mmCIF file of C-alpha atoms and ligand atoms in Angstrom:
data_model
loop_
_atom_site.group_PDB
_atom_site.id
_atom_site.type_symbol
_atom_site.label_atom_id
_atom_site.label_comp_id
_atom_site.label_asym_id
_atom_site.label_seq_id
_atom_site.Cartn_x
_atom_site.Cartn_y
_atom_site.Cartn_z
ATOM 1 C CA UNK A 116 2.538 -11.740 55.956
ATOM 2 C CA UNK A 117 2.124 -8.662 53.668
ATOM 3 C CA UNK A 118 1.624 -10.032 49.939
ATOM 4 C CA UNK A 119 4.988 -7.336 48.369
ATOM 5 C CA UNK A 120 4.744 -5.641 45.475
ATOM 6 C CA UNK A 121 5.648 -7.850 42.125
ATOM 7 C CA UNK A 122 4.691 -11.078 44.221
ATOM 8 C CA UNK A 123 1.720 -12.334 41.897
ATOM 9 C CA UNK A 124 -1.609 -13.785 43.631
ATOM 10 C CA UNK A 125 -1.281 -17.787 42.701
ATOM 11 C CA UNK A 126 -4.550 -18.058 40.538
ATOM 12 C CA UNK A 127 -3.881 -14.956 38.431
ATOM 13 C CA UNK A 128 -2.954 -14.802 34.889
ATOM 14 C CA UNK A 129 -0.182 -11.909 33.990
ATOM 15 C CA UNK A 130 -1.948 -9.627 32.627
ATOM 16 C CA UNK A 131 -0.554 -7.481 29.396
ATOM 17 C CA UNK A 132 3.115 -8.385 30.457
ATOM 18 C CA UNK A 133 3.955 -10.453 26.831
ATOM 19 C CA UNK A 134 3.277 -7.798 24.426
ATOM 20 C CA UNK A 135 3.607 -3.996 24.731
ATOM 21 C CA UNK A 136 1.126 -1.950 22.674
ATOM 22 C CA UNK A 137 1.388 -1.010 19.690
ATOM 23 C CA UNK A 138 2.533 2.288 19.064
ATOM 24 C CA UNK A 139 3.146 3.450 15.306
ATOM 25 C CA UNK A 140 5.992 2.412 12.638
ATOM 26 C CA UNK A 141 8.396 4.908 14.814
ATOM 27 C CA UNK A 142 8.746 3.755 17.126
ATOM 28 C CA UNK A 143 8.678 0.162 16.394
ATOM 29 C CA UNK A 144 11.422 1.696 14.871
ATOM 30 C CA UNK A 145 12.894 4.410 15.228
ATOM 31 C CA UNK A 146 17.287 2.773 15.230
ATOM 32 C CA UNK A 147 16.484 2.697 10.972
ATOM 33 C CA UNK A 148 14.818 5.684 10.561
ATOM 34 C CA UNK A 149 15.836 9.437 10.830
ATOM 35 C CA UNK A 150 14.699 10.550 13.866
ATOM 36 C CA UNK A 151 16.189 11.380 16.836
ATOM 37 C CA UNK A 152 14.659 12.979 20.781
ATOM 38 C CA UNK A 153 13.573 15.764 19.692
ATOM 39 C CA UNK A 154 11.448 14.796 17.021
ATOM 40 C CA UNK A 155 8.083 15.678 17.779
ATOM 41 C CA UNK A 156 6.589 11.644 16.536
ATOM 42 C CA UNK A 157 3.378 12.019 14.267
ATOM 43 C CA UNK A 158 1.696 8.960 14.196
ATOM 44 C CA UNK A 159 -2.099 7.121 13.662
ATOM 45 C CA UNK A 160 -1.020 4.084 15.372
ATOM 46 C CA UNK A 161 0.101 3.121 11.379
ATOM 47 C CA UNK A 162 2.104 -0.093 10.114
ATOM 48 C CA UNK A 163 1.555 -3.352 12.263
ATOM 49 C CA UNK A 164 -0.703 -5.014 9.249
ATOM 50 C CA UNK A 165 -1.239 -8.372 8.734
ATOM 51 C CA UNK A 166 0.402 -11.423 6.616
ATOM 52 C CA UNK A 167 -2.119 -12.977 5.126
ATOM 53 C CA UNK A 168 -1.614 -16.798 3.605
ATOM 54 C CA UNK A 169 -3.437 -17.096 0.982
ATOM 55 C CA UNK A 170 -3.940 -20.401 0.433
ATOM 56 C CA UNK A 171 -7.683 -20.856 -1.987
ATOM 57 C CA UNK A 172 -5.663 -18.025 -4.178
ATOM 58 C CA UNK A 173 -3.003 -20.519 -4.293
ATOM 59 C CA UNK A 174 -4.925 -22.617 -5.437
ATOM 60 C CA UNK A 175 -7.232 -21.130 -8.217
ATOM 61 C CA UNK A 176 -4.291 -19.498 -9.415
ATOM 62 C CA UNK A 177 -3.256 -22.905 -10.266
ATOM 63 C CA UNK A 178 -0.010 -23.177 -7.944
ATOM 64 C CA UNK A 179 0.549 -24.861 -4.312
ATOM 65 C CA UNK A 180 3.433 -21.937 -3.861
ATOM 66 C CA UNK A 181 3.357 -20.237 -0.338
ATOM 67 C CA UNK A 182 1.182 -17.082 -0.574
ATOM 68 C CA UNK A 183 0.856 -14.228 1.746
ATOM 69 C CA UNK A 184 -0.694 -11.333 0.981
ATOM 70 C CA UNK A 185 0.319 -8.210 3.080
ATOM 71 C CA UNK A 186 -2.410 -6.534 3.739
ATOM 72 C CA UNK A 187 -1.347 -2.474 3.770
ATOM 73 C CA UNK A 188 -4.897 -1.205 2.934
ATOM 74 C CA UNK A 189 -5.363 -2.118 7.179
ATOM 75 C CA UNK A 190 -3.615 1.532 7.543
ATOM 76 C CA UNK A 191 -5.290 3.589 9.526
ATOM 77 C CA UNK A 192 -6.397 5.698 6.472
ATOM 78 C CA UNK A 193 -6.388 2.852 4.005
ATOM 79 C CA UNK A 194 -3.375 2.534 1.996
ATOM 80 C CA UNK A 195 0.244 1.891 2.909
ATOM 81 C CA UNK A 196 0.952 6.259 2.541
ATOM 82 C CA UNK A 197 0.093 6.397 5.891
ATOM 83 C CA UNK A 198 4.000 4.736 7.577
ATOM 84 C CA UNK A 199 5.941 7.182 5.465
ATOM 85 C CA UNK A 200 3.457 10.037 6.383
ATOM 86 C CA UNK A 201 3.994 9.470 9.467
ATOM 87 C CA UNK A 202 7.901 9.831 9.257
ATOM 88 C CA UNK A 203 7.308 13.173 6.812
ATOM 89 C CA UNK A 204 5.442 14.814 9.194
ATOM 90 C CA UNK A 205 7.167 13.932 11.915
ATOM 91 C CA UNK A 206 9.638 15.599 10.698
ATOM 92 C CA UNK A 207 7.813 18.542 9.282
ATOM 93 C CA UNK A 208 7.082 19.384 12.511
ATOM 94 C CA UNK A 209 10.476 19.398 13.870
ATOM 95 C CA UNK A 210 11.538 21.396 10.764
ATOM 96 C CA UNK A 211 8.582 24.085 11.625
ATOM 97 C CA UNK A 212 6.692 23.491 9.044
ATOM 98 C CA UNK A 213 3.551 25.670 9.008
ATOM 99 C CA UNK A 214 1.776 23.817 5.402
ATOM 100 C CA UNK A 215 2.155 20.590 3.624
ATOM 101 C CA UNK A 216 1.546 19.962 -0.295
ATOM 102 C CA UNK A 217 1.123 17.062 -2.345
ATOM 103 C CA UNK A 218 0.655 15.833 -5.812
ATOM 104 C CA UNK A 219 -1.530 12.811 -6.112
ATOM 105 C CA UNK A 220 -3.669 9.875 -7.464
ATOM 106 C CA UNK A 221 -5.643 9.219 -4.438
ATOM 107 C CA UNK A 222 -4.414 7.846 -1.520
ATOM 108 C CA UNK A 223 -0.725 9.853 -0.867
ATOM 109 C CA UNK A 224 -3.608 13.020 -0.953
ATOM 110 C CA UNK A 225 -5.800 11.318 1.699
ATOM 111 C CA UNK A 226 -2.179 10.709 3.675
ATOM 112 C CA UNK A 227 -1.067 13.664 4.371
ATOM 113 C CA UNK A 228 -4.499 15.431 5.282
ATOM 114 C CA UNK A 229 -5.276 12.972 8.019
ATOM 115 C CA UNK A 230 -1.599 13.613 9.228
ATOM 116 C CA UNK A 231 -1.515 17.297 8.278
ATOM 117 C CA UNK A 232 -4.797 17.433 10.303
ATOM 118 C CA UNK A 233 -3.152 15.411 13.674
ATOM 119 C CA UNK A 234 -0.671 17.712 13.823
ATOM 120 C CA UNK A 235 -2.275 20.547 12.671
ATOM 121 C CA UNK A 236 -0.675 21.973 10.149
ATOM 122 C CA UNK A 237 -2.103 23.167 7.430
ATOM 123 C CA UNK A 238 -2.317 20.501 3.630
ATOM 124 C CA UNK A 239 -2.932 21.258 -0.004
ATOM 125 C CA UNK A 240 -3.594 18.636 -2.357
ATOM 126 C CA UNK A 241 -3.157 18.510 -5.991
ATOM 127 C CA UNK A 242 -4.963 15.864 -7.735
ATOM 128 C CA UNK A 243 -5.826 15.367 -11.510
ATOM 129 C CA UNK A 244 -9.352 16.494 -12.203
ATOM 130 C CA UNK A 245 -11.678 13.384 -12.799
ATOM 131 C CA UNK A 246 -9.166 10.695 -12.642
ATOM 132 C CA UNK A 247 -9.575 10.494 -8.094
ATOM 133 C CA UNK A 248 -12.069 7.664 -6.996
ATOM 134 C CA UNK A 249 -14.179 8.349 -4.139
ATOM 135 C CA UNK A 250 -13.250 7.410 -1.215
ATOM 136 C CA UNK A 251 -9.945 9.419 -1.643
ATOM 137 C CA UNK A 252 -10.955 12.110 -2.631
ATOM 138 C CA UNK A 253 -13.254 11.841 -0.056
ATOM 139 C CA UNK A 254 -10.888 11.658 2.926
ATOM 140 C CA UNK A 255 -8.714 14.742 2.429
ATOM 141 C CA UNK A 256 -12.457 16.594 2.118
ATOM 142 C CA UNK A 257 -12.722 15.516 5.471
ATOM 143 C CA UNK A 258 -9.823 15.408 7.317
ATOM 144 C CA UNK A 259 -9.525 19.547 6.069
ATOM 145 C CA UNK A 260 -7.403 19.373 3.101
ATOM 146 C CA UNK A 261 -7.634 22.267 0.414
ATOM 147 C CA UNK A 262 -8.165 19.987 -2.243
ATOM 148 C CA UNK A 263 -7.158 21.356 -6.094
ATOM 149 C CA UNK A 264 -7.921 19.057 -9.256
ATOM 150 C CA UNK A 265 -5.941 20.316 -12.320
ATOM 151 C CA UNK A 266 -7.410 19.485 -15.961
ATOM 152 C CA UNK A 267 -4.227 16.950 -16.137
ATOM 153 C CA UNK A 268 -2.827 13.958 -15.762
ATOM 154 C CA UNK A 269 -0.546 13.117 -12.186
ATOM 155 C CA UNK A 270 2.808 13.548 -13.862
ATOM 156 C CA UNK A 271 1.358 17.247 -14.187
ATOM 157 C CA UNK A 272 0.395 18.570 -11.029
ATOM 158 C CA UNK A 273 3.654 17.240 -9.685
ATOM 159 C CA UNK A 274 5.688 19.360 -11.731
ATOM 160 C CA UNK A 275 3.372 22.470 -10.161
ATOM 161 C CA UNK A 276 4.158 20.818 -6.452
ATOM 162 C CA UNK A 277 8.035 21.009 -7.013
ATOM 163 C CA UNK A 278 7.277 24.277 -8.242
ATOM 164 C CA UNK A 279 5.163 25.417 -5.315
ATOM 165 C CA UNK A 280 7.453 23.930 -2.481
ATOM 166 C CA UNK A 281 10.584 25.499 -4.185
ATOM 167 C CA UNK A 282 8.579 29.071 -4.045
ATOM 168 C CA UNK A 283 6.951 29.282 -0.736
ATOM 169 C CA UNK A 284 7.040 27.599 2.137
ATOM 170 C CA UNK A 285 4.993 23.932 2.424
ATOM 171 C CA UNK A 286 6.802 21.340 2.713
ATOM 172 C CA UNK A 287 6.938 18.958 -0.401
ATOM 173 C CA UNK A 288 5.594 15.188 1.159
ATOM 174 C CA UNK A 289 5.331 12.743 -2.406
ATOM 175 C CA UNK A 290 7.603 10.240 -2.292
ATOM 176 C CA UNK A 291 10.852 13.322 -3.592
ATOM 177 C CA UNK A 292 10.239 13.559 0.857
ATOM 178 C CA UNK A 293 13.416 11.190 1.319
ATOM 179 C CA UNK A 294 11.643 11.003 4.544
ATOM 180 C CA UNK A 295 8.679 9.010 2.860
ATOM 181 C CA UNK A 296 10.361 5.971 1.655
ATOM 182 C CA UNK A 297 12.061 5.596 5.169
ATOM 183 C CA UNK A 298 9.075 5.078 6.526
ATOM 184 C CA UNK A 299 8.058 3.449 3.771
ATOM 185 C CA UNK A 300 10.795 0.219 4.076
ATOM 186 C CA UNK A 301 9.487 -0.437 7.631
ATOM 187 C CA UNK A 302 6.706 -2.972 5.592
ATOM 188 C CA UNK A 303 9.133 -4.865 4.518
ATOM 189 C CA UNK A 304 11.093 -5.298 8.011
ATOM 190 C CA UNK A 305 7.660 -6.674 8.707
ATOM 191 C CA UNK A 306 7.566 -9.748 6.260
ATOM 192 C CA UNK A 307 10.705 -10.583 7.226
ATOM 193 C CA UNK A 308 9.593 -10.703 11.448
ATOM 194 C CA UNK A 309 6.047 -12.607 9.845
ATOM 195 C CA UNK A 310 8.144 -14.902 8.320
ATOM 196 C CA UNK A 311 10.748 -16.057 10.600
ATOM 197 C CA UNK A 312 13.678 -13.261 10.576
ATOM 198 C CA UNK A 313 13.513 -14.378 6.326
ATOM 199 C CA UNK A 314 12.780 -12.040 3.110
ATOM 200 C CA UNK A 315 10.181 -14.785 1.078
ATOM 201 C CA UNK A 316 12.219 -15.796 -2.466
ATOM 202 C CA UNK A 317 10.025 -13.131 -4.049
ATOM 203 C CA UNK A 318 7.840 -9.763 -3.709
ATOM 204 C CA UNK A 319 5.581 -9.132 -6.431
ATOM 205 C CA UNK A 320 4.455 -5.154 -5.950
ATOM 206 C CA UNK A 321 2.692 -2.032 -7.991
ATOM 207 C CA UNK A 322 4.355 -0.173 -9.264
ATOM 208 C CA UNK A 323 2.895 3.382 -10.164
ATOM 209 C CA UNK A 324 5.658 7.093 -9.546
ATOM 210 C CA UNK A 325 7.599 4.012 -8.286
ATOM 211 C CA UNK A 326 8.861 5.117 -4.926
ATOM 212 C CA UNK A 327 7.157 1.976 -3.131
ATOM 213 C CA UNK A 328 8.866 -0.729 -4.587
ATOM 214 C CA UNK A 329 12.568 1.668 -3.622
ATOM 215 C CA UNK A 330 11.223 1.714 -0.208
ATOM 216 C CA UNK A 331 10.860 -1.571 -0.134
ATOM 217 C CA UNK A 332 14.309 -2.891 -1.548
ATOM 218 C CA UNK A 333 15.504 -0.031 0.892
ATOM 219 C CA UNK A 334 13.914 -1.977 3.871
ATOM 220 C CA UNK A 335 14.818 -6.163 3.208
ATOM 221 C CA UNK A 336 18.631 -4.613 2.165
ATOM 222 C CA UNK A 337 18.590 -2.971 5.573
ATOM 223 C CA UNK A 338 16.896 -5.056 7.834
ATOM 224 C CA UNK A 339 19.503 -7.998 6.510
ATOM 225 C CA UNK A 340 22.765 -6.284 6.274
ATOM 226 C CA UNK A 341 22.181 -5.581 10.431
ATOM 227 C CA UNK A 342 21.232 -9.360 10.280
ATOM 228 C CA UNK A 343 17.861 -9.334 11.337
ATOM 229 C CA UNK A 344 16.568 -11.026 8.401
ATOM 230 C CA UNK A 345 19.508 -14.128 6.149
ATOM 231 C CA UNK A 346 17.511 -13.377 3.285
ATOM 232 C CA UNK A 347 17.637 -10.553 0.358
ATOM 233 C CA UNK A 348 13.843 -11.482 -2.430
ATOM 234 C CA UNK A 349 13.770 -11.039 -5.767
ATOM 235 C CA UNK A 350 11.358 -7.352 -6.835
ATOM 236 C CA UNK A 351 9.233 -8.266 -8.918
ATOM 237 C CA UNK A 352 6.860 -4.647 -10.224
ATOM 238 C CA UNK A 353 3.844 -5.089 -12.411
ATOM 239 C CA UNK A 354 2.524 -1.414 -14.322
ATOM 240 C CA UNK A 355 -0.695 -1.246 -16.205
ATOM 241 C CA UNK A 356 -0.433 -1.685 -19.856
ATOM 242 C CA UNK A 357 -1.530 1.940 -20.205
ATOM 243 C CA UNK A 358 0.288 2.925 -17.688
ATOM 244 C CA UNK A 359 3.884 1.389 -18.300
ATOM 245 C CA UNK A 360 6.857 3.937 -19.050
ATOM 246 C CA UNK A 361 9.119 1.853 -17.472
ATOM 247 C CA UNK A 362 8.524 -1.141 -18.927
ATOM 248 C CA UNK A 363 8.452 0.628 -22.408
ATOM 249 C CA UNK A 364 11.563 2.685 -21.766
ATOM 250 C CA UNK A 365 10.201 6.091 -22.408
ATOM 251 C CA UNK A 366 7.810 8.418 -21.199
ATOM 252 C CA UNK A 367 3.489 8.035 -21.200
ATOM 253 C CA UNK A 368 2.126 11.533 -22.082
ATOM 254 C CA UNK A 369 -1.181 10.814 -21.424
ATOM 255 C CA UNK A 370 -2.113 7.601 -19.577
ATOM 256 C CA UNK A 371 -4.991 5.206 -18.888
ATOM 257 C CA UNK A 372 -5.765 2.673 -17.006
ATOM 258 C CA UNK A 373 -8.667 1.423 -14.494
ATOM 259 C CA UNK A 374 -6.348 1.368 -11.486
ATOM 260 C CA UNK A 375 -6.309 4.789 -11.008
ATOM 261 C CA UNK A 376 -3.845 4.808 -8.084
ATOM 262 C CA UNK A 377 -0.620 4.008 -10.670
ATOM 263 C CA UNK A 378 -2.001 5.316 -13.232
ATOM 264 C CA UNK A 379 1.201 8.028 -14.353
ATOM 265 C CA UNK A 380 2.967 8.581 -17.589
ATOM 266 C CA UNK A 381 6.436 9.639 -15.510
ATOM 267 C CA UNK A 382 7.618 8.290 -12.015
ATOM 268 C CA UNK A 383 9.731 9.877 -9.921
ATOM 269 C CA UNK A 384 12.288 6.552 -8.481
ATOM 270 C CA UNK A 385 12.351 6.292 -12.192
ATOM 271 C CA UNK A 386 15.742 5.246 -12.104
ATOM 272 C CA UNK A 387 15.592 3.730 -8.469
ATOM 273 C CA UNK A 388 13.032 1.305 -9.389
ATOM 274 C CA UNK A 389 14.793 0.176 -12.169
ATOM 275 C CA UNK A 390 18.184 -0.615 -9.577
ATOM 276 C CA UNK A 391 15.573 -1.982 -6.794
ATOM 277 C CA UNK A 392 14.006 -5.133 -9.725
ATOM 278 C CA UNK A 393 17.999 -5.092 -11.326
ATOM 279 C CA UNK A 394 19.739 -6.008 -7.815
ATOM 280 C CA UNK A 395 17.710 -7.952 -6.436
ATOM 281 C CA UNK A 396 17.588 -10.386 -9.414
ATOM 282 C CA UNK A 397 13.959 -9.380 -10.588
ATOM 283 C CA UNK A 398 11.826 -7.238 -13.311
ATOM 284 C CA UNK A 399 9.163 -4.892 -14.042
ATOM 285 C CA UNK A 400 6.842 -5.639 -16.561
ATOM 286 C CA UNK A 401 2.560 -4.839 -16.788
ATOM 287 C CA UNK A 402 -0.396 -6.146 -16.953
ATOM 288 C CA UNK A 403 -3.630 -5.054 -18.873
ATOM 289 C CA UNK A 404 -6.809 -4.467 -17.226
ATOM 290 C CA UNK A 405 -9.000 -7.123 -17.827
ATOM 291 C CA UNK A 406 -6.246 -8.901 -15.352
ATOM 292 C CA UNK A 407 -5.896 -5.973 -13.502
ATOM 293 C CA UNK A 408 -9.426 -6.426 -12.733
ATOM 294 C CA UNK A 409 -10.212 -9.895 -12.536
ATOM 295 C CA UNK A 410 -7.092 -10.585 -9.811
ATOM 296 C CA UNK A 411 -8.463 -8.010 -8.382
ATOM 297 C CA UNK A 412 -12.163 -10.210 -8.246
ATOM 298 C CA UNK A 413 -10.723 -13.355 -8.027
ATOM 299 C CA UNK A 414 -8.749 -12.381 -4.584
ATOM 300 C CA UNK A 415 -12.530 -10.513 -3.108
ATOM 301 C CA UNK A 416 -14.150 -13.942 -4.083
ATOM 302 C CA UNK A 417 -10.886 -15.714 -2.645
ATOM 303 C CA UNK A 418 -9.843 -14.651 0.082
ATOM 304 C CA UNK A 419 -11.954 -12.144 1.176
ATOM 305 C CA UNK A 420 -10.042 -9.789 0.553
ATOM 306 C CA UNK A 421 -11.026 -6.114 -0.763
ATOM 307 C CA UNK A 422 -7.972 -4.190 -2.285
ATOM 308 C CA UNK A 423 -8.193 -1.862 -4.402
ATOM 309 C CA UNK A 424 -7.863 -2.161 -8.233
ATOM 310 C CA UNK A 425 -4.270 -0.466 -8.019
ATOM 311 C CA UNK A 426 -3.114 -3.025 -5.163
ATOM 312 C CA UNK A 427 -4.501 -6.259 -7.484
ATOM 313 C CA UNK A 428 -1.811 -5.882 -10.424
ATOM 314 C CA UNK A 429 0.433 -7.805 -7.405
ATOM 315 C CA UNK A 430 -1.573 -10.433 -7.670
ATOM 316 C CA UNK A 431 -2.594 -10.307 -11.432
ATOM 317 C CA UNK A 432 1.883 -9.936 -11.905
ATOM 318 C CA UNK A 433 2.080 -13.256 -9.815
ATOM 319 C CA UNK A 434 -0.570 -15.403 -12.396
ATOM 320 C CA UNK A 435 0.778 -13.963 -15.141
ATOM 321 C CA UNK A 436 3.816 -15.433 -13.760
ATOM 322 C CA UNK A 437 2.120 -18.611 -12.606
ATOM 323 C CA UNK A 438 0.799 -18.523 -16.834
ATOM 324 C CA UNK A 439 4.096 -17.866 -18.208
ATOM 325 C CA UNK A 440 5.814 -20.619 -16.477
ATOM 326 C CA UNK A 441 8.304 -18.140 -14.842
ATOM 327 C CA UNK A 442 6.885 -18.962 -10.216
ATOM 328 C CA UNK A 443 9.757 -21.006 -9.488
ATOM 329 C CA UNK A 444 8.695 -24.121 -7.751
ATOM 330 C CA UNK A 445 7.941 -24.181 -3.717
ATOM 331 C CA UNK A 446 8.998 -19.864 -3.998
ATOM 332 C CA UNK A 447 7.189 -18.198 -1.237
ATOM 333 C CA UNK A 448 5.482 -14.994 -2.052
ATOM 334 C CA UNK A 449 4.884 -11.977 -0.665
ATOM 335 C CA UNK A 450 1.983 -9.428 -3.075
ATOM 336 C CA UNK A 451 1.244 -6.363 -2.101
ATOM 337 C CA UNK A 452 -2.070 -5.300 -1.252
ATOM 338 C CA UNK A 453 -1.452 -1.606 -1.335
ATOM 339 C CA UNK A 454 -4.734 0.462 -0.608
ATOM 340 C CA UNK A 455 -8.835 -0.467 0.721
ATOM 341 C CA UNK A 456 -10.973 -1.840 -2.017
ATOM 342 C CA UNK A 457 -13.125 1.151 -1.257
ATOM 343 C CA UNK A 458 -11.526 3.962 -1.735
ATOM 344 C CA UNK A 459 -13.046 3.036 -4.900
ATOM 345 C CA UNK A 460 -16.872 2.030 -4.551
ATOM 346 C CA UNK A 461 -17.308 2.533 -8.794
ATOM 347 C CA UNK A 462 -14.607 0.265 -9.977
ATOM 348 C CA UNK A 463 -15.911 -2.586 -7.089
ATOM 349 C CA UNK A 464 -19.973 -1.546 -8.474
ATOM 350 C CA UNK A 465 -18.691 -2.300 -11.647
ATOM 351 C CA UNK A 466 -16.783 -5.537 -10.999
ATOM 352 C CA UNK A 467 -19.642 -7.525 -9.171
ATOM 353 C CA UNK A 468 -22.387 -8.364 -9.894
ATOM 354 C CA UNK A 469 -25.511 -6.569 -9.076
ATOM 355 C CA UNK A 470 -27.649 -7.296 -6.630
ATOM 356 C CA UNK A 471 -31.351 -8.951 -7.430
ATOM 357 C CA UNK A 472 -34.421 -7.034 -6.211
ATOM 358 C CA UNK A 473 -37.785 -8.304 -5.336
ATOM 359 C CA UNK A 474 -40.285 -8.033 -3.249
ATOM 360 C CA UNK A 475 -40.393 -8.614 0.024
ATOM 361 C CA UNK A 476 -42.061 -12.096 0.452
ATOM 362 C CA UNK A 477 -40.274 -14.976 1.455
ATOM 363 C CA UNK A 478 -41.910 -17.510 -1.369
ATOM 364 C CA UNK A 479 -39.405 -14.820 -4.093
ATOM 365 C CA UNK A 480 -36.815 -14.807 -1.921
ATOM 366 C CA UNK A 481 -37.078 -18.962 -1.666
ATOM 367 C CA UNK A 482 -38.039 -19.286 -5.568
ATOM 368 C CA UNK A 483 -35.202 -16.346 -6.297
ATOM 369 C CA UNK A 484 -32.328 -18.706 -4.561
ATOM 370 C CA UNK A 485 -33.678 -21.683 -5.996
ATOM 371 C CA UNK A 486 -35.041 -23.244 -3.160
ATOM 372 C CA UNK A 487 -38.120 -25.187 -2.256
ATOM 373 C CA UNK A 488 -41.055 -23.656 -0.266
ATOM 374 C CA UNK A 489 -41.312 -25.777 3.510
ATOM 375 C CA UNK A 490 -44.873 -27.494 3.071
ATOM 376 C CA UNK A 491 -45.327 -26.343 6.598
ATOM 377 C CA UNK A 492 -47.308 -28.643 9.789
HETATM 378 N N1 LIG B 212 -1.465 1.202 -4.826
HETATM 379 C C1 LIG B 212 -1.907 1.985 -5.118
HETATM 380 C C2 LIG B 212 -2.961 1.723 -3.754
HETATM 381 C C3 LIG B 212 -1.296 3.301 -4.765
HETATM 382 O O1 LIG B 212 -1.649 4.522 -4.383
HETATM 383 C C4 LIG B 212 0.243 3.632 -5.341
HETATM 384 C C5 LIG B 212 0.537 4.961 -5.270
HETATM 385 C C6 LIG B 212 0.716 2.542 -5.926
HETATM 386 C C7 LIG B 212 0.654 1.234 -5.262
HETATM 387 C C8 LIG B 212 2.050 2.247 -6.280
HETATM 388 O O2 LIG B 212 2.743 2.565 -5.581
HETATM 389 O O3 LIG B 212 4.007 5.417 -6.613
HETATM 390 O O4 LIG B 212 4.336 3.814 -4.764
HETATM 391 O O5 LIG B 212 4.411 2.549 -6.811
HETATM 392 N N2 LIG B 212 -0.184 6.195 -4.680
HETATM 393 C C9 LIG B 212 1.095 7.529 -5.079
HETATM 394 C C10 LIG B 212 -0.811 8.561 -4.518
HETATM 395 C C11 LIG B 212 0.670 8.051 -6.255
HETATM 396 O O6 LIG B 212 -0.496 10.241 -5.165
HETATM 397 O O7 LIG B 212 -1.559 8.289 -3.992
HETATM 398 P P1 LIG B 212 4.038 3.397 -6.007
#
């Protein structure tokens, strides 16, 4: 008898049955997103990033809490911005837009440029001159965006692009565009799923323009209210001391920090971020540049995880809370590592030990490493 279709021959393993290929955050979480059948999905297959357990980090920090790192630097352009950009750019194309525009400290620019290229749209990105990490600037340029460097801060750039998009047919893709935060909330969904349909007890996150903390809180609430997760986290956000308008309760005119991604003095989602912290029973605090660089180096050296300086603000915040006795025993912790360390090679080179320069001789290398030469024979 001939073997019928669908009848597996003995000894053959089932292939590709259990895990369908990943198709990006829009297809994965369509029912939670403002997209319809007719929305053209512009995706680089963002999302589905690792949630990495960090036991050595916990040990180094002197706590025995379960700590997890949400590695958003593993998105296609190297930051969490891609989750929001896939939705914002898809909706822009659906609406017939020909061009997108944003202000950026770098990552939004890189992501907007890449998704615009993917969609065949023009992109204009406005960045603060001399304050954008090398990798991000390179990304925006190579993807073909029109890159404008202004002599001012991110806040100045944001003011300008808001006016420009009001006067000209260009879609604003900063987080003022609500589709951005809709996409970004999917990171919270992934975390709940990875933790067994529950939220962590505490979520640590860097705060700059304050969109991401707002998006995560929205995601956690939505998943909880529809029964897909059984708990809610307390949100703990961290600004850099030199750029901490929310903590200080007033606009910072000339923000300064080594964490250039969060060098922002007047965040667009200020009120929403305060609400996320308050409603969840968390808070927004600040960490110094020294604390940020210490956490940045510790993360790289203890876990093999290279986040950019702004990303390390979450880990610096965790270290601060351990030090101040503000970390409840046993509480499950997630830190978002928002962007990849390779985006900012200059800061990495300054923070790390310099390589040794040696002659290309075995003996010289052995001597340098403190190894005794073999006597041969
Ligand atoms: N971490 C990184 C790596 C970022 O690029 C940003 C923001 C943040 C944290 C803070 O997130 O603004 O939602 O509070 N970068 C924006 C940009 C401002 O232009 O790329 P937020």
